[in-house]
Amino acid sequence: MQPQFPDVAFLTELRRDLHTHPELRFEEKRTASLVGEHLRRLGYEPHTGLARTGVVATLDTGSPGPAIMLRADMDALPISETGKAPWASRAEGVMHACGHDGHTVMLLGAAAALASDPPSYGKIHFVFQPGEEGGAGAQVMIDEGLFRLFPTDYCFGLHNWPALPAGQLAVRSGPIMAGGWRFVIEIIGKGSHAAQPHLGRDPLTVGAAVVQEAQMLVARRTDPIIPAVVSFCIFDAGTTDNILPERARLAGTLRALAPSVLDDLKDGLQHLCDGLAVAHGVTISVRFHQPYPVTVNEDMATRLAGKAMQALEAAEGGPAPDLNIAPSLASEDFGFMLRQKPGAYAMIGNGSSSKLHSPDYDFNDDVIQRGVRYWHTLAHICAASAAAG
Ligand SMILES: [Zn+2]
Ligand SMILES: [Zn+2]
């Protein structure tokens, strides 16, 4: 039977509606309610309330087979949109700058496509996840029983990717997104007159030393084969130009593609601050927060995703998939799911749009159909590969 794909015009309209009404992490009430309403209309009985606003629907073929989880994220970012599209955000200071509006409708489209053309074996769990942006919503769903309530063999994720041609699908085995830590460093010294630095303990010059020396952690303390980065994004000190301040505050992020390298960076930054505190007679406290694991794609799941991409290209043409895309040092909370279950996180090209998290970014509606068909094909390929043994 030919799958009855949902109407693309309908999904586009829904995507734009979500874009106009973005919601921040764990506040995706309107989005979750729309998702639930559409799932019910398709005949699903969605489970709601995991991680506050998470929605999960299951398609059970009734025949034994693999249970796969397809996941979309729903939250927006605290960014003021500068784009002028008629569907631009109407929520002050909030926008869908990461395309999670597109992810949500692509998965809803897949739920529709698979309801009318289900595979012969197994189960499919459709997961609409809150709080991906800095909220570790995936981990919150897991903590609240996601895998206990919905036993799963393989997890799959899909993110739009502006650097790739529109509709191109991409995946790789092994690490695909970095693990990371955010950090805040407080340096407390002793304020003094700018002309009498010897009577104080200047936290600003110590802060400058921290920023400089921390670059050595990547250059000399970690394996150069494994990508890693230390970035300071906030350096806050002082009130005027003739007083040396008492305090300085720095904040930033550590990223790496291997958990061991991430541990080395974290330990190294702590030791560096401890040493500089002693050397310069100041107090330095380092607080690490928002740990994100490395997103590591499992081999078998990656092969299934790759097979789905190739089958789609063979059936419909379009850009050839990239089955060995370069990893990114951005991070993604789908890594929490992949720590528990084998799976694969893939990308879909967003074409020549602005970069993710920029104020003029927008999801490319032309790729909605490709995304829906990827999910649909993947579900069929997973069921068929299990049937083949
Ligand atoms: Zn994002
Ligand atoms: Zn995102």
mmCIF file of C-alpha atoms and ligand atoms in Angstrom:
data_model
loop_
_atom_site.group_PDB
_atom_site.id
_atom_site.type_symbol
_atom_site.label_atom_id
_atom_site.label_comp_id
_atom_site.label_asym_id
_atom_site.label_seq_id
_atom_site.Cartn_x
_atom_site.Cartn_y
_atom_site.Cartn_z
ATOM 1 C CA MET A 1 0.000 0.000 0.000
ATOM 2 C CA GLN A 2 1.266 3.466 -0.846
ATOM 3 C CA PRO A 3 1.715 5.531 2.321
ATOM 4 C CA GLN A 4 -0.763 8.373 2.678
ATOM 5 C CA PHE A 5 1.569 11.173 3.634
ATOM 6 C CA PRO A 6 0.088 14.049 5.546
ATOM 7 C CA ASP A 7 -0.558 17.182 3.588
ATOM 8 C CA VAL A 8 2.672 19.202 3.432
ATOM 9 C CA ALA A 9 0.728 22.478 3.247
ATOM 10 C CA PHE A 10 -0.952 21.555 6.540
ATOM 11 C CA LEU A 11 2.393 20.718 8.201
ATOM 12 C CA THR A 12 3.917 23.959 6.885
ATOM 13 C CA GLU A 13 1.053 25.981 8.316
ATOM 14 C CA LEU A 14 1.421 24.192 11.653
ATOM 15 C CA ARG A 15 5.200 24.778 11.652
ATOM 16 C CA ARG A 16 4.673 28.483 11.090
ATOM 17 C CA ASP A 17 2.049 28.611 13.807
ATOM 18 C CA LEU A 18 4.527 27.023 16.266
ATOM 19 C CA HIS A 19 7.154 29.506 15.092
ATOM 20 C CA THR A 20 4.827 32.433 15.834
ATOM 21 C CA HIS A 21 4.174 31.069 19.346
ATOM 22 C CA PRO A 22 7.549 29.822 20.647
ATOM 23 C CA GLU A 23 7.875 28.600 24.232
ATOM 24 C CA LEU A 24 10.957 28.281 26.429
ATOM 25 C CA ARG A 25 12.181 25.062 28.021
ATOM 26 C CA PHE A 26 9.618 23.232 30.153
ATOM 27 C CA GLU A 27 7.003 25.861 29.311
ATOM 28 C CA GLU A 28 5.941 24.238 26.021
ATOM 29 C CA LYS A 29 2.306 24.026 27.110
ATOM 30 C CA ARG A 30 0.636 25.314 23.965
ATOM 31 C CA THR A 31 3.003 23.294 21.760
ATOM 32 C CA ALA A 32 2.450 20.099 23.769
ATOM 33 C CA SER A 33 -1.285 20.592 23.721
ATOM 34 C CA LEU A 34 -1.285 21.034 19.905
ATOM 35 C CA VAL A 35 0.918 17.951 19.548
ATOM 36 C CA GLY A 36 -1.425 15.921 21.770
ATOM 37 C CA GLU A 37 -4.480 17.149 19.882
ATOM 38 C CA HIS A 38 -3.050 16.154 16.475
ATOM 39 C CA LEU A 39 -1.913 12.763 17.781
ATOM 40 C CA ARG A 40 -5.394 12.058 19.153
ATOM 41 C CA ARG A 41 -6.898 13.073 15.823
ATOM 42 C CA LEU A 42 -4.633 10.454 14.196
ATOM 43 C CA GLY A 43 -5.967 7.778 16.559
ATOM 44 C CA TYR A 44 -3.118 7.728 19.088
ATOM 45 C CA GLU A 45 -3.601 7.867 22.845
ATOM 46 C CA PRO A 46 -0.708 10.114 23.857
ATOM 47 C CA HIS A 47 0.905 9.974 27.285
ATOM 48 C CA THR A 48 1.463 13.495 28.629
ATOM 49 C CA GLY A 49 3.285 15.132 31.511
ATOM 50 C CA LEU A 50 6.734 13.481 31.422
ATOM 51 C CA ALA A 51 9.232 16.255 32.201
ATOM 52 C CA ARG A 52 6.177 18.523 32.616
ATOM 53 C CA THR A 53 5.305 19.043 28.958
ATOM 54 C CA GLY A 54 6.653 15.906 27.226
ATOM 55 C CA VAL A 55 4.289 13.938 24.979
ATOM 56 C CA VAL A 56 4.768 10.297 23.950
ATOM 57 C CA ALA A 57 2.577 8.303 21.568
ATOM 58 C CA THR A 58 3.018 4.656 20.635
ATOM 59 C CA LEU A 59 2.151 2.804 17.470
ATOM 60 C CA ASP A 60 1.935 -0.912 18.303
ATOM 61 C CA THR A 61 1.798 -3.198 15.273
ATOM 62 C CA GLY A 62 0.691 -6.065 17.543
ATOM 63 C CA SER A 63 3.462 -8.294 16.149
ATOM 64 C CA PRO A 64 6.679 -8.935 18.057
ATOM 65 C CA GLY A 65 9.610 -6.896 16.799
ATOM 66 C CA PRO A 66 11.930 -4.049 17.707
ATOM 67 C CA ALA A 67 10.647 -1.070 19.669
ATOM 68 C CA ILE A 68 12.126 2.104 18.276
ATOM 69 C CA MET A 69 11.901 5.623 19.669
ATOM 70 C CA LEU A 70 11.778 8.622 17.332
ATOM 71 C CA ARG A 71 12.422 11.871 19.137
ATOM 72 C CA ALA A 72 11.765 15.548 18.374
ATOM 73 C CA ASP A 73 12.466 18.502 20.660
ATOM 74 C CA MET A 74 9.877 21.276 21.113
ATOM 75 C CA ASP A 75 11.467 24.220 22.949
ATOM 76 C CA ALA A 76 12.574 27.648 21.741
ATOM 77 C CA LEU A 77 15.378 30.010 22.843
ATOM 78 C CA PRO A 78 15.549 33.309 24.752
ATOM 79 C CA ILE A 79 16.469 35.310 21.621
ATOM 80 C CA SER A 80 14.609 38.268 20.049
ATOM 81 C CA GLU A 81 13.781 37.434 16.452
ATOM 82 C CA THR A 82 14.952 39.924 13.805
ATOM 83 C CA GLY A 83 13.500 38.002 10.827
ATOM 84 C CA LYS A 84 10.508 39.683 9.176
ATOM 85 C CA ALA A 85 8.516 36.646 8.000
ATOM 86 C CA PRO A 86 4.742 36.953 8.527
ATOM 87 C CA TRP A 87 5.068 34.020 10.963
ATOM 88 C CA ALA A 88 7.855 35.683 13.010
ATOM 89 C CA SER A 89 7.679 35.242 16.778
ATOM 90 C CA ARG A 90 5.033 37.157 18.670
ATOM 91 C CA ALA A 91 6.545 36.218 22.025
ATOM 92 C CA GLU A 92 8.795 38.998 23.289
ATOM 93 C CA GLY A 93 12.434 37.820 23.508
ATOM 94 C CA VAL A 94 11.637 34.212 22.576
ATOM 95 C CA MET A 95 12.112 32.519 19.212
ATOM 96 C CA HIS A 96 12.510 29.172 17.504
ATOM 97 C CA ALA A 97 16.152 29.813 16.584
ATOM 98 C CA CYS A 98 17.094 26.117 16.526
ATOM 99 C CA GLY A 99 14.290 24.784 14.319
ATOM 100 C CA HIS A 100 12.591 22.667 16.973
ATOM 101 C CA ASP A 101 9.299 23.882 15.470
ATOM 102 C CA GLY A 102 10.329 22.028 12.291
ATOM 103 C CA HIS A 103 11.415 18.935 14.234
ATOM 104 C CA THR A 104 8.042 18.808 15.978
ATOM 105 C CA VAL A 105 5.996 18.918 12.758
ATOM 106 C CA MET A 106 8.266 16.441 10.943
ATOM 107 C CA LEU A 107 7.650 13.919 13.721
ATOM 108 C CA LEU A 108 3.908 14.651 13.718
ATOM 109 C CA GLY A 109 3.971 14.060 9.963
ATOM 110 C CA ALA A 110 5.746 10.751 10.590
ATOM 111 C CA ALA A 111 3.110 9.763 13.150
ATOM 112 C CA ALA A 112 0.473 10.409 10.476
ATOM 113 C CA ALA A 113 2.382 8.595 7.716
ATOM 114 C CA LEU A 114 3.053 5.546 9.889
ATOM 115 C CA ALA A 115 -0.519 5.429 11.196
ATOM 116 C CA SER A 116 -1.726 4.963 7.632
ATOM 117 C CA ASP A 117 1.162 2.735 6.546
ATOM 118 C CA PRO A 118 2.575 0.973 9.624
ATOM 119 C CA PRO A 119 5.424 -1.532 9.494
ATOM 120 C CA SER A 120 4.523 -5.199 10.030
ATOM 121 C CA TYR A 121 6.499 -5.729 13.235
ATOM 122 C CA GLY A 122 7.372 -4.014 16.493
ATOM 123 C CA LYS A 123 6.482 -0.720 18.086
ATOM 124 C CA ILE A 124 7.245 2.912 17.397
ATOM 125 C CA HIS A 125 7.345 5.462 20.214
ATOM 126 C CA PHE A 126 7.032 9.088 19.083
ATOM 127 C CA VAL A 127 8.663 11.308 21.698
ATOM 128 C CA PHE A 128 8.063 15.068 21.789
ATOM 129 C CA GLN A 129 10.648 16.288 24.265
ATOM 130 C CA PRO A 130 10.763 19.558 26.211
ATOM 131 C CA GLY A 131 13.772 21.495 27.416
ATOM 132 C CA GLU A 132 16.539 20.535 24.982
ATOM 133 C CA GLU A 133 18.112 24.011 25.139
ATOM 134 C CA GLY A 134 20.093 23.927 28.353
ATOM 135 C CA GLY A 135 17.396 22.037 30.258
ATOM 136 C CA ALA A 136 18.617 18.460 29.693
ATOM 137 C CA GLY A 137 14.964 17.595 29.039
ATOM 138 C CA ALA A 138 15.975 14.190 27.664
ATOM 139 C CA GLN A 139 17.514 13.286 31.030
ATOM 140 C CA VAL A 140 14.476 14.607 32.893
ATOM 141 C CA MET A 141 12.212 12.372 30.779
ATOM 142 C CA ILE A 142 14.516 9.407 31.483
ATOM 143 C CA ASP A 143 14.533 10.182 35.221
ATOM 144 C CA GLU A 144 10.735 10.269 35.177
ATOM 145 C CA GLY A 145 10.523 6.812 33.598
ATOM 146 C CA LEU A 146 10.699 7.244 29.808
ATOM 147 C CA PHE A 147 12.401 3.903 29.116
ATOM 148 C CA ARG A 148 10.507 2.082 31.881
ATOM 149 C CA LEU A 149 7.137 3.213 30.532
ATOM 150 C CA PHE A 150 8.194 2.813 26.903
ATOM 151 C CA PRO A 151 10.721 -0.040 26.619
ATOM 152 C CA THR A 152 12.929 0.739 23.646
ATOM 153 C CA ASP A 153 15.571 -1.080 21.600
ATOM 154 C CA TYR A 154 16.800 1.823 19.486
ATOM 155 C CA CYS A 155 16.499 5.624 19.740
ATOM 156 C CA PHE A 156 16.721 7.988 16.797
ATOM 157 C CA GLY A 157 17.019 11.783 16.654
ATOM 158 C CA LEU A 158 17.003 14.271 13.754
ATOM 159 C CA HIS A 159 18.212 17.894 13.728
ATOM 160 C CA ASN A 160 18.144 20.424 10.922
ATOM 161 C CA TRP A 161 21.618 21.600 9.888
ATOM 162 C CA PRO A 162 22.125 24.928 8.065
ATOM 163 C CA ALA A 163 25.575 24.007 6.726
ATOM 164 C CA LEU A 164 24.097 21.201 4.572
ATOM 165 C CA PRO A 165 22.152 21.523 1.294
ATOM 166 C CA ALA A 166 18.388 21.574 1.843
ATOM 167 C CA GLY A 167 17.080 18.080 2.459
ATOM 168 C CA GLN A 168 20.460 16.334 2.529
ATOM 169 C CA LEU A 169 20.489 13.680 5.237
ATOM 170 C CA ALA A 170 23.668 12.951 7.163
ATOM 171 C CA VAL A 171 24.862 10.709 9.945
ATOM 172 C CA ARG A 172 28.058 9.141 11.255
ATOM 173 C CA SER A 173 28.966 6.280 13.523
ATOM 174 C CA GLY A 174 30.649 7.209 16.829
ATOM 175 C CA PRO A 175 30.770 10.698 18.355
ATOM 176 C CA ILE A 176 28.694 13.194 16.350
ATOM 177 C CA MET A 177 28.159 16.009 18.878
ATOM 178 C CA ALA A 178 30.416 17.118 21.723
ATOM 179 C CA GLY A 179 29.968 16.650 25.420
ATOM 180 C CA GLY A 180 30.267 19.817 27.438
ATOM 181 C CA TRP A 181 30.372 21.621 30.748
ATOM 182 C CA ARG A 182 29.485 25.231 31.451
ATOM 183 C CA PHE A 183 31.582 26.963 34.107
ATOM 184 C CA VAL A 184 31.525 30.098 36.243
ATOM 185 C CA ILE A 185 34.754 31.327 37.832
ATOM 186 C CA GLU A 186 34.680 33.885 40.657
ATOM 187 C CA ILE A 187 37.969 35.555 41.549
ATOM 188 C CA ILE A 188 38.064 37.509 44.800
ATOM 189 C CA GLY A 189 41.097 39.695 45.401
ATOM 190 C CA LYS A 190 41.502 43.014 47.155
ATOM 191 C CA GLY A 191 40.572 46.322 45.582
ATOM 192 C CA SER A 192 43.028 49.189 45.482
ATOM 193 C CA HIS A 193 43.829 52.503 43.812
ATOM 194 C CA ALA A 194 44.940 51.952 40.226
ATOM 195 C CA ALA A 195 48.232 53.717 41.043
ATOM 196 C CA GLN A 196 48.944 51.440 44.034
ATOM 197 C CA PRO A 197 48.432 47.881 42.742
ATOM 198 C CA HIS A 198 50.900 46.516 45.304
ATOM 199 C CA LEU A 199 48.449 47.367 48.101
ATOM 200 C CA GLY A 200 45.723 45.195 46.608
ATOM 201 C CA ARG A 201 45.322 41.819 44.924
ATOM 202 C CA ASP A 202 44.109 42.495 41.410
ATOM 203 C CA PRO A 203 41.573 39.847 40.282
ATOM 204 C CA LEU A 204 41.429 41.288 36.769
ATOM 205 C CA THR A 205 45.002 40.447 35.801
ATOM 206 C CA VAL A 206 44.559 37.027 37.419
ATOM 207 C CA GLY A 207 41.420 36.563 35.302
ATOM 208 C CA ALA A 208 43.399 37.449 32.182
ATOM 209 C CA ALA A 209 45.951 34.801 33.185
ATOM 210 C CA VAL A 210 43.158 32.229 33.612
ATOM 211 C CA VAL A 211 41.867 32.957 30.085
ATOM 212 C CA GLN A 212 45.356 32.740 28.569
ATOM 213 C CA GLU A 213 46.526 29.686 30.464
ATOM 214 C CA ALA A 214 43.298 27.775 29.847
ATOM 215 C CA GLN A 215 44.116 27.722 26.125
ATOM 216 C CA MET A 216 47.100 25.556 27.072
ATOM 217 C CA LEU A 217 44.664 22.896 28.301
ATOM 218 C CA VAL A 218 43.618 22.237 24.709
ATOM 219 C CA ALA A 219 47.039 22.914 23.187
ATOM 220 C CA ARG A 220 49.106 20.831 25.592
ATOM 221 C CA ARG A 221 46.961 18.730 27.916
ATOM 222 C CA THR A 222 44.617 16.878 25.538
ATOM 223 C CA ASP A 223 45.163 14.494 22.645
ATOM 224 C CA PRO A 224 45.338 16.686 19.504
ATOM 225 C CA ILE A 225 43.554 13.964 17.503
ATOM 226 C CA ILE A 226 40.386 14.481 19.555
ATOM 227 C CA PRO A 227 38.642 17.827 18.996
ATOM 228 C CA ALA A 228 38.182 19.975 22.094
ATOM 229 C CA VAL A 229 37.613 23.633 22.860
ATOM 230 C CA VAL A 230 37.686 25.976 25.871
ATOM 231 C CA SER A 231 35.737 29.202 25.364
ATOM 232 C CA PHE A 232 35.373 32.105 27.796
ATOM 233 C CA CYS A 233 32.224 34.029 26.974
ATOM 234 C CA ILE A 234 31.878 36.411 29.946
ATOM 235 C CA PHE A 235 34.601 38.453 31.680
ATOM 236 C CA ASP A 236 33.067 40.882 34.111
ATOM 237 C CA ALA A 237 35.120 43.128 36.432
ATOM 238 C CA GLY A 238 35.524 46.686 37.592
ATOM 239 C CA THR A 239 33.465 49.858 37.796
ATOM 240 C CA THR A 240 35.692 52.709 36.666
ATOM 241 C CA ASP A 241 39.100 53.394 35.144
ATOM 242 C CA ASN A 242 41.146 54.331 38.196
ATOM 243 C CA ILE A 243 40.225 51.595 40.684
ATOM 244 C CA LEU A 244 41.468 48.034 40.621
ATOM 245 C CA PRO A 245 38.425 45.889 41.357
ATOM 246 C CA GLU A 246 37.887 43.450 44.157
ATOM 247 C CA ARG A 247 36.155 40.774 42.121
ATOM 248 C CA ALA A 248 36.129 39.334 38.638
ATOM 249 C CA ARG A 249 33.695 36.878 37.145
ATOM 250 C CA LEU A 250 34.343 34.690 34.129
ATOM 251 C CA ALA A 251 32.056 32.180 32.481
ATOM 252 C CA GLY A 252 32.249 29.900 29.499
ATOM 253 C CA THR A 253 32.139 26.362 28.254
ATOM 254 C CA LEU A 254 34.330 23.292 27.756
ATOM 255 C CA ARG A 255 33.576 20.947 24.838
ATOM 256 C CA ALA A 256 35.154 17.698 23.631
ATOM 257 C CA LEU A 257 34.293 14.694 21.493
ATOM 258 C CA ALA A 258 35.520 12.126 24.030
ATOM 259 C CA PRO A 259 34.359 11.836 27.667
ATOM 260 C CA SER A 260 37.952 11.299 28.895
ATOM 261 C CA VAL A 261 39.114 14.522 27.216
ATOM 262 C CA LEU A 262 36.183 16.385 28.752
ATOM 263 C CA ASP A 263 37.218 15.075 32.201
ATOM 264 C CA ASP A 264 40.819 16.183 31.543
ATOM 265 C CA LEU A 265 39.666 19.694 30.595
ATOM 266 C CA LYS A 266 37.479 19.980 33.685
ATOM 267 C CA ASP A 267 40.216 18.775 36.049
ATOM 268 C CA GLY A 268 42.779 20.927 34.253
ATOM 269 C CA LEU A 269 40.707 24.119 34.597
ATOM 270 C CA GLN A 270 40.162 23.429 38.294
ATOM 271 C CA HIS A 271 43.901 22.815 38.895
ATOM 272 C CA LEU A 272 44.839 25.884 36.894
ATOM 273 C CA CYS A 273 42.548 28.087 39.014
ATOM 274 C CA ASP A 274 43.797 26.492 42.263
ATOM 275 C CA GLY A 275 47.403 27.138 41.224
ATOM 276 C CA LEU A 276 46.831 30.725 40.083
ATOM 277 C CA ALA A 277 44.963 31.469 43.328
ATOM 278 C CA VAL A 278 48.010 30.400 45.356
ATOM 279 C CA ALA A 279 50.466 32.124 43.051
ATOM 280 C CA HIS A 280 48.666 35.477 43.165
ATOM 281 C CA GLY A 281 47.145 35.502 46.631
ATOM 282 C CA VAL A 282 43.494 35.585 45.555
ATOM 283 C CA THR A 283 40.549 33.260 46.105
ATOM 284 C CA ILE A 284 39.199 31.499 43.011
ATOM 285 C CA SER A 285 36.081 29.364 43.012
ATOM 286 C CA VAL A 286 35.068 27.332 39.984
ATOM 287 C CA ARG A 287 31.533 26.053 39.580
ATOM 288 C CA PHE A 288 30.772 23.576 36.796
ATOM 289 C CA HIS A 289 27.163 23.099 35.673
ATOM 290 C CA GLN A 290 24.997 21.886 32.760
ATOM 291 C CA PRO A 291 26.926 18.712 31.956
ATOM 292 C CA TYR A 292 26.028 17.336 28.510
ATOM 293 C CA PRO A 293 27.409 13.936 27.486
ATOM 294 C CA VAL A 294 29.074 13.265 24.146
ATOM 295 C CA THR A 295 26.398 12.199 21.626
ATOM 296 C CA VAL A 296 27.725 8.846 20.419
ATOM 297 C CA ASN A 297 25.984 7.017 17.572
ATOM 298 C CA GLU A 298 25.951 3.226 17.840
ATOM 299 C CA ASP A 299 27.149 1.235 14.794
ATOM 300 C CA MET A 300 24.074 -0.899 14.075
ATOM 301 C CA ALA A 301 21.613 1.966 14.574
ATOM 302 C CA THR A 302 23.774 4.185 12.366
ATOM 303 C CA ARG A 303 23.710 1.513 9.644
ATOM 304 C CA LEU A 304 19.898 1.402 9.845
ATOM 305 C CA ALA A 305 19.713 5.209 9.599
ATOM 306 C CA GLY A 306 22.144 5.155 6.645
ATOM 307 C CA LYS A 307 20.094 2.462 4.910
ATOM 308 C CA ALA A 308 16.947 4.563 5.320
ATOM 309 C CA MET A 309 18.742 7.602 3.836
ATOM 310 C CA GLN A 310 20.002 5.595 0.851
ATOM 311 C CA ALA A 311 16.595 3.987 0.271
ATOM 312 C CA LEU A 312 15.028 7.437 0.265
ATOM 313 C CA GLU A 313 17.565 8.746 -2.225
ATOM 314 C CA ALA A 314 17.034 5.703 -4.459
ATOM 315 C CA ALA A 315 13.247 6.155 -4.362
ATOM 316 C CA GLU A 316 12.987 9.924 -4.632
ATOM 317 C CA GLY A 317 16.355 11.367 -5.701
ATOM 318 C CA GLY A 318 17.504 14.552 -4.026
ATOM 319 C CA PRO A 319 20.919 15.179 -2.493
ATOM 320 C CA ALA A 320 22.945 12.030 -1.756
ATOM 321 C CA PRO A 321 23.222 11.338 1.970
ATOM 322 C CA ASP A 322 26.523 11.904 3.780
ATOM 323 C CA LEU A 323 27.114 8.792 5.869
ATOM 324 C CA ASN A 324 30.314 10.088 7.444
ATOM 325 C CA ILE A 325 29.584 13.699 8.273
ATOM 326 C CA ALA A 326 32.189 15.574 10.316
ATOM 327 C CA PRO A 327 31.214 15.809 13.982
ATOM 328 C CA SER A 328 30.305 19.126 15.597
ATOM 329 C CA LEU A 329 31.454 20.631 18.895
ATOM 330 C CA ALA A 330 27.934 21.862 19.572
ATOM 331 C CA SER A 331 26.178 19.716 22.161
ATOM 332 C CA GLU A 332 22.807 18.062 22.246
ATOM 333 C CA ASP A 333 20.863 16.430 25.033
ATOM 334 C CA PHE A 334 19.984 13.423 22.860
ATOM 335 C CA GLY A 335 23.383 12.222 24.155
ATOM 336 C CA PHE A 336 21.596 11.394 27.443
ATOM 337 C CA MET A 337 19.317 8.972 25.571
ATOM 338 C CA LEU A 338 22.266 7.426 23.733
ATOM 339 C CA ARG A 339 24.015 6.793 27.053
ATOM 340 C CA GLN A 340 21.112 4.476 27.938
ATOM 341 C CA LYS A 341 20.098 2.982 24.590
ATOM 342 C CA PRO A 342 21.808 2.348 21.258
ATOM 343 C CA GLY A 343 20.692 4.759 18.602
ATOM 344 C CA ALA A 344 21.642 7.309 15.989
ATOM 345 C CA TYR A 345 21.343 11.075 15.791
ATOM 346 C CA ALA A 346 21.147 12.399 12.240
ATOM 347 C CA MET A 347 21.074 15.749 10.458
ATOM 348 C CA ILE A 348 18.888 17.129 7.694
ATOM 349 C CA GLY A 349 20.222 20.040 5.633
ATOM 350 C CA ASN A 350 18.431 23.364 6.154
ATOM 351 C CA GLY A 351 20.000 24.907 3.030
ATOM 352 C CA SER A 352 21.326 28.457 2.978
ATOM 353 C CA SER A 353 19.587 29.664 6.138
ATOM 354 C CA SER A 354 21.276 31.660 8.888
ATOM 355 C CA LYS A 355 23.076 29.643 11.531
ATOM 356 C CA LEU A 356 21.334 27.908 14.402
ATOM 357 C CA HIS A 357 20.731 30.247 17.370
ATOM 358 C CA SER A 358 20.983 33.421 15.229
ATOM 359 C CA PRO A 359 18.188 35.993 15.538
ATOM 360 C CA ASP A 360 17.378 35.791 11.799
ATOM 361 C CA TYR A 361 17.397 31.975 11.559
ATOM 362 C CA ASP A 362 14.285 30.180 10.275
ATOM 363 C CA PHE A 363 13.504 26.520 9.662
ATOM 364 C CA ASN A 364 13.279 25.667 5.957
ATOM 365 C CA ASP A 365 9.747 24.411 5.260
ATOM 366 C CA ASP A 366 10.913 22.791 2.009
ATOM 367 C CA VAL A 367 12.603 20.010 3.993
ATOM 368 C CA ILE A 368 9.548 19.006 6.067
ATOM 369 C CA GLN A 369 8.522 16.321 3.597
ATOM 370 C CA ARG A 370 12.032 14.842 3.415
ATOM 371 C CA GLY A 371 12.175 14.639 7.193
ATOM 372 C CA VAL A 372 8.768 12.948 7.400
ATOM 373 C CA ARG A 373 9.805 10.415 4.783
ATOM 374 C CA TYR A 374 13.100 9.730 6.530
ATOM 375 C CA TRP A 375 11.259 8.816 9.735
ATOM 376 C CA HIS A 376 8.742 6.734 7.813
ATOM 377 C CA THR A 377 11.427 4.852 5.841
ATOM 378 C CA LEU A 378 13.562 4.338 8.934
ATOM 379 C CA ALA A 379 10.691 2.746 10.858
ATOM 380 C CA HIS A 380 10.060 0.332 7.980
ATOM 381 C CA ILE A 381 13.764 -0.489 7.631
ATOM 382 C CA CYS A 382 14.116 -1.216 11.367
ATOM 383 C CA ALA A 383 11.122 -3.581 11.269
ATOM 384 C CA ALA A 384 12.357 -5.281 8.074
ATOM 385 C CA SER A 385 15.898 -5.755 9.385
ATOM 386 C CA ALA A 386 14.572 -7.396 12.563
ATOM 387 C CA ALA A 387 12.338 -9.656 10.464
ATOM 388 C CA ALA A 388 15.373 -10.620 8.374
ATOM 389 C CA GLY A 389 17.110 -11.620 11.594
HETATM 390 ZN ZN ZN B 1 19.884 24.702 19.819
HETATM 391 ZN ZN ZN B 2 18.380 22.249 18.519
#
